[in-house]
């Protein structure tokens, strides 16, 4: 069995739906952050699938750029979460009042 474009897009849609459900349902900011990362990885998988399907070499260059963007977002997001946890003592979205004060 070979992987077709439909298989890869179905996997991408499933990953995006899981990430969207996690971002909407959870209250923990770390889990919401990981869900957003999952949604971005799903979009990256869809883009790579289309680039491979159309035999475009630009897709690989864009993938490297997106991987760098995801890594930078992860580093900045985790640094912000650590700073918020040190100041507030929690990472639950309902209990954070850092921006309200």
Short mmCIF file of N, CA and C in Angstrom, two decimals:
data_model
loop_
_atom_site.label_atom_id
_atom_site.label_comp_id
_atom_site.label_asym_id
_atom_site.label_seq_id
_atom_site.Cartn_x
_atom_site.Cartn_y
_atom_site.Cartn_z
N UNK A 1 0.83 -1.18 0.00
CA UNK A 1 0.00 0.00 0.00
C UNK A 1 0.88 1.25 0.00
N UNK A 2 0.59 2.14 -0.89
CA UNK A 2 1.35 3.37 -0.96
C UNK A 2 0.54 4.52 -0.37
N UNK A 3 1.26 5.48 0.14
CA UNK A 3 0.61 6.66 0.69
C UNK A 3 0.25 7.61 -0.44
N UNK A 4 -1.00 7.97 -0.51
CA UNK A 4 -1.44 8.92 -1.51
C UNK A 4 -1.65 10.28 -0.85
N UNK A 5 -1.98 11.26 -1.68
CA UNK A 5 -2.23 12.60 -1.17
C UNK A 5 -3.42 12.60 -0.22
N UNK A 6 -4.43 11.80 -0.52
CA UNK A 6 -5.62 11.76 0.32
C UNK A 6 -5.30 11.21 1.71
N UNK A 7 -4.42 10.21 1.79
CA UNK A 7 -4.03 9.65 3.09
C UNK A 7 -3.33 10.71 3.94
N UNK A 8 -2.41 11.42 3.32
CA UNK A 8 -1.66 12.43 4.06
C UNK A 8 -2.54 13.60 4.49
N UNK A 9 -3.47 14.00 3.63
CA UNK A 9 -4.38 15.09 3.99
C UNK A 9 -5.36 14.67 5.07
N UNK A 10 -5.77 13.42 5.04
CA UNK A 10 -6.65 12.91 6.10
C UNK A 10 -5.91 12.89 7.44
N UNK A 11 -4.65 12.47 7.43
CA UNK A 11 -3.84 12.50 8.65
C UNK A 11 -3.65 13.93 9.14
N UNK A 12 -3.41 14.84 8.22
CA UNK A 12 -3.25 16.24 8.59
C UNK A 12 -4.53 16.80 9.19
N UNK A 13 -5.67 16.48 8.59
CA UNK A 13 -6.95 16.97 9.12
C UNK A 13 -7.23 16.39 10.50
N UNK A 14 -6.88 15.12 10.71
CA UNK A 14 -7.10 14.50 12.02
C UNK A 14 -6.21 15.15 13.08
N UNK A 15 -4.95 15.40 12.74
CA UNK A 15 -4.05 16.07 13.69
C UNK A 15 -4.54 17.48 14.01
N UNK A 16 -5.02 18.19 12.99
CA UNK A 16 -5.51 19.54 13.22
C UNK A 16 -6.75 19.52 14.11
N UNK A 17 -7.64 18.55 13.89
CA UNK A 17 -8.85 18.46 14.72
C UNK A 17 -8.51 18.12 16.16
N UNK A 18 -7.54 17.23 16.38
CA UNK A 18 -7.11 16.89 17.73
C UNK A 18 -6.52 18.12 18.41
N UNK A 19 -5.69 18.87 17.68
CA UNK A 19 -5.10 20.08 18.25
C UNK A 19 -6.14 21.14 18.56
N UNK A 20 -7.12 21.30 17.67
CA UNK A 20 -8.17 22.31 17.91
C UNK A 20 -9.03 21.92 19.11
N UNK A 21 -9.34 20.64 19.23
CA UNK A 21 -10.12 20.19 20.39
C UNK A 21 -9.34 20.39 21.67
N UNK A 22 -8.06 20.10 21.66
CA UNK A 22 -7.23 20.30 22.85
C UNK A 22 -7.11 21.76 23.23
N UNK A 23 -7.03 22.65 22.24
CA UNK A 23 -6.91 24.07 22.53
C UNK A 23 -8.21 24.65 23.07
N UNK A 24 -9.34 24.10 22.64
CA UNK A 24 -10.64 24.63 23.08
C UNK A 24 -11.09 24.06 24.42
N UNK A 25 -10.71 22.83 24.72
CA UNK A 25 -11.26 22.15 25.89
C UNK A 25 -10.41 22.34 27.14
N UNK A 26 -9.11 22.34 26.98
CA UNK A 26 -8.22 22.35 28.14
C UNK A 26 -8.06 23.74 28.74
N UNK A 27 -7.77 23.79 30.03
CA UNK A 27 -7.53 25.05 30.72
C UNK A 27 -6.07 25.28 31.03
N UNK A 28 -5.29 24.22 31.03
CA UNK A 28 -3.86 24.35 31.30
C UNK A 28 -3.19 25.02 30.11
N UNK A 29 -2.46 26.09 30.37
CA UNK A 29 -1.85 26.86 29.30
C UNK A 29 -0.80 26.04 28.56
N UNK A 30 -0.10 25.17 29.24
CA UNK A 30 0.90 24.33 28.60
C UNK A 30 0.25 23.37 27.60
N UNK A 31 -0.88 22.79 27.96
CA UNK A 31 -1.58 21.88 27.05
C UNK A 31 -2.14 22.64 25.85
N UNK A 32 -2.63 23.85 26.08
CA UNK A 32 -3.11 24.68 24.97
C UNK A 32 -1.95 25.02 24.03
N UNK A 33 -0.80 25.31 24.60
CA UNK A 33 0.38 25.61 23.79
C UNK A 33 0.78 24.40 22.96
N UNK A 34 0.77 23.21 23.55
CA UNK A 34 1.10 22.00 22.80
C UNK A 34 0.06 21.71 21.72
N UNK A 35 -1.20 22.04 21.98
CA UNK A 35 -2.24 21.84 20.99
C UNK A 35 -2.05 22.77 19.79
N UNK A 36 -1.65 23.98 20.05
CA UNK A 36 -1.37 24.92 18.96
C UNK A 36 -0.18 24.44 18.14
N UNK A 37 0.82 23.90 18.80
CA UNK A 37 1.96 23.33 18.09
C UNK A 37 1.53 22.15 17.21
N UNK A 38 0.60 21.33 17.70
CA UNK A 38 0.09 20.21 16.92
C UNK A 38 -0.66 20.71 15.69
N UNK A 39 -1.44 21.77 15.85
CA UNK A 39 -2.16 22.32 14.70
C UNK A 39 -1.20 22.89 13.66
N UNK A 40 -0.13 23.51 14.11
CA UNK A 40 0.85 24.04 13.16
C UNK A 40 1.61 22.92 12.45
N UNK A 41 1.87 21.83 13.16
CA UNK A 41 2.51 20.68 12.53
C UNK A 41 1.59 20.04 11.51
N UNK A 42 0.29 20.03 11.77
CA UNK A 42 -0.66 19.49 10.81
C UNK A 42 -0.70 20.34 9.54
N UNK A 43 -0.65 21.65 9.70
CA UNK A 43 -0.62 22.53 8.53
C UNK A 43 0.68 22.33 7.74
N UNK A 44 1.78 22.11 8.46
CA UNK A 44 3.05 21.87 7.80
C UNK A 44 3.03 20.55 7.04
N UNK A 45 2.39 19.53 7.59
CA UNK A 45 2.26 18.24 6.91
C UNK A 45 1.43 18.38 5.64
N UNK A 46 0.36 19.15 5.69
CA UNK A 46 -0.46 19.37 4.50
C UNK A 46 0.33 20.10 3.42
N UNK A 47 1.10 21.09 3.82
CA UNK A 47 1.90 21.83 2.85
C UNK A 47 2.97 20.93 2.23
N UNK A 48 3.60 20.10 3.03
CA UNK A 48 4.61 19.18 2.51
C UNK A 48 3.98 18.15 1.57
N UNK A 49 2.77 17.73 1.89
CA UNK A 49 2.08 16.77 1.04
C UNK A 49 1.79 17.35 -0.33
N UNK A 50 1.30 18.59 -0.36
CA UNK A 50 1.03 19.24 -1.64
C UNK A 50 2.31 19.50 -2.42
N UNK A 51 3.37 19.86 -1.73
CA UNK A 51 4.64 20.10 -2.41
C UNK A 51 5.18 18.81 -3.01
N UNK A 52 5.04 17.71 -2.31
CA UNK A 52 5.50 16.43 -2.85
C UNK A 52 4.62 15.98 -4.00
N UNK A 53 3.32 16.20 -3.86
CA UNK A 53 2.39 15.77 -4.91
C UNK A 53 2.65 16.52 -6.21
N UNK A 54 2.97 17.81 -6.13
CA UNK A 54 3.21 18.62 -7.32
C UNK A 54 4.68 18.65 -7.72
N UNK A 55 5.54 17.90 -7.01
CA UNK A 55 6.97 17.81 -7.28
C UNK A 55 7.64 19.18 -7.29
N UNK A 56 7.33 19.97 -6.29
CA UNK A 56 7.92 21.31 -6.17
C UNK A 56 9.08 21.29 -5.20
N UNK A 57 10.27 21.70 -5.62
CA UNK A 57 11.40 21.73 -4.69
C UNK A 57 11.30 22.87 -3.68
N UNK A 58 10.47 23.88 -3.97
CA UNK A 58 10.30 24.98 -3.02
C UNK A 58 9.63 24.54 -1.74
N UNK A 59 8.91 23.43 -1.80
CA UNK A 59 8.24 22.92 -0.60
C UNK A 59 9.23 22.51 0.48
N UNK A 60 10.36 21.96 0.09
CA UNK A 60 11.37 21.56 1.08
C UNK A 60 11.99 22.78 1.75
N UNK A 61 12.23 23.83 0.99
CA UNK A 61 12.78 25.05 1.57
C UNK A 61 11.79 25.68 2.53
N UNK A 62 10.54 25.67 2.16
CA UNK A 62 9.51 26.23 3.05
C UNK A 62 9.38 25.38 4.31
N UNK A 63 9.55 24.08 4.19
CA UNK A 63 9.48 23.21 5.36
C UNK A 63 10.59 23.52 6.35
N UNK A 64 11.80 23.74 5.86
CA UNK A 64 12.90 24.09 6.76
C UNK A 64 12.62 25.41 7.46
N UNK A 65 12.06 26.38 6.74
CA UNK A 65 11.71 27.66 7.33
C UNK A 65 10.64 27.47 8.41
N UNK A 66 9.62 26.68 8.12
CA UNK A 66 8.55 26.46 9.10
C UNK A 66 9.04 25.69 10.32
N UNK A 67 9.95 24.78 10.14
CA UNK A 67 10.52 24.06 11.29
C UNK A 67 11.28 25.04 12.18
N UNK A 68 12.01 25.97 11.58
CA UNK A 68 12.71 26.98 12.36
C UNK A 68 11.73 27.89 13.10
N UNK A 69 10.62 28.25 12.44
CA UNK A 69 9.61 29.08 13.09
C UNK A 69 8.98 28.33 14.26
N UNK A 70 8.66 27.05 14.08
CA UNK A 70 8.09 26.25 15.17
C UNK A 70 9.06 26.13 16.34
N UNK A 71 10.34 25.96 16.06
CA UNK A 71 11.32 25.86 17.14
C UNK A 71 11.44 27.17 17.90
N UNK A 72 11.42 28.29 17.18
CA UNK A 72 11.50 29.59 17.84
C UNK A 72 10.24 29.86 18.65
N UNK A 73 9.09 29.46 18.12
CA UNK A 73 7.85 29.65 18.87
C UNK A 73 7.85 28.79 20.12
N UNK A 74 8.33 27.59 20.03
CA UNK A 74 8.38 26.71 21.20
C UNK A 74 9.30 27.29 22.27
N UNK A 75 10.46 27.79 21.86
CA UNK A 75 11.40 28.35 22.84
C UNK A 75 10.83 29.60 23.50
N UNK A 76 10.24 30.48 22.71
CA UNK A 76 9.68 31.71 23.28
C UNK A 76 8.46 31.42 24.14
N UNK A 77 7.61 30.52 23.69
CA UNK A 77 6.42 30.17 24.45
C UNK A 77 6.74 29.51 25.78
N UNK A 78 7.69 28.60 25.77
CA UNK A 78 8.06 27.95 27.02
C UNK A 78 8.75 28.92 27.98
N UNK A 79 9.53 29.84 27.43
CA UNK A 79 10.15 30.86 28.30
C UNK A 79 9.08 31.74 28.95
N UNK A 80 8.07 32.12 28.18
CA UNK A 80 6.97 32.90 28.75
C UNK A 80 6.20 32.11 29.80
N UNK A 81 5.97 30.84 29.55
CA UNK A 81 5.26 30.01 30.52
C UNK A 81 6.04 29.87 31.82
N UNK A 82 7.35 29.72 31.72
CA UNK A 82 8.17 29.61 32.93
C UNK A 82 8.12 30.92 33.70
N UNK A 83 8.18 32.06 33.00
CA UNK A 83 8.12 33.35 33.68
C UNK A 83 6.77 33.57 34.35
N UNK A 84 5.69 33.18 33.69
CA UNK A 84 4.35 33.31 34.27
C UNK A 84 4.21 32.39 35.47
N UNK A 85 4.74 31.17 35.39
CA UNK A 85 4.65 30.25 36.51
C UNK A 85 5.44 30.75 37.71
N UNK A 86 6.62 31.34 37.47
CA UNK A 86 7.40 31.88 38.58
C UNK A 86 6.69 33.03 39.26
N UNK A 87 5.99 33.85 38.49
CA UNK A 87 5.32 35.01 39.07
C UNK A 87 3.99 34.65 39.72
N UNK A 88 3.20 33.80 39.07
CA UNK A 88 1.84 33.51 39.56
C UNK A 88 1.73 32.20 40.33
N UNK A 89 2.63 31.27 40.08
CA UNK A 89 2.58 30.00 40.77
C UNK A 89 1.62 28.99 40.15
N UNK A 90 1.06 29.29 39.00
CA UNK A 90 0.14 28.36 38.34
C UNK A 90 0.21 28.57 36.83
N UNK A 91 -0.22 27.56 36.09
CA UNK A 91 -0.31 27.66 34.65
C UNK A 91 -1.73 27.40 34.15
N UNK A 92 -2.70 27.45 35.05
CA UNK A 92 -4.09 27.28 34.65
C UNK A 92 -4.62 28.60 34.13
N UNK A 93 -5.24 28.56 32.95
CA UNK A 93 -5.70 29.78 32.31
C UNK A 93 -6.74 30.53 33.11
N UNK A 94 -7.59 29.83 33.85
CA UNK A 94 -8.65 30.50 34.62
C UNK A 94 -8.09 31.28 35.82
N UNK A 95 -6.98 30.82 36.35
CA UNK A 95 -6.43 31.44 37.56
C UNK A 95 -5.43 32.55 37.28
N UNK A 96 -5.06 32.72 36.03
CA UNK A 96 -4.06 33.75 35.71
C UNK A 96 -4.72 35.12 35.62
N UNK A 97 -4.23 36.03 36.38
CA UNK A 97 -4.72 37.40 36.38
C UNK A 97 -3.56 38.37 36.12
N UNK A 98 -2.54 37.88 35.47
CA UNK A 98 -1.33 38.68 35.25
C UNK A 98 -1.60 39.90 34.39
N UNK A 99 -2.42 39.75 33.36
CA UNK A 99 -2.66 40.87 32.45
C UNK A 99 -3.78 41.77 32.94
N UNK A 100 -4.56 41.33 33.88
CA UNK A 100 -5.66 42.15 34.39
C UNK A 100 -5.20 43.20 35.38
N UNK A 101 -4.13 42.93 36.09
CA UNK A 101 -3.67 43.85 37.14
C UNK A 101 -2.92 45.02 36.59
#
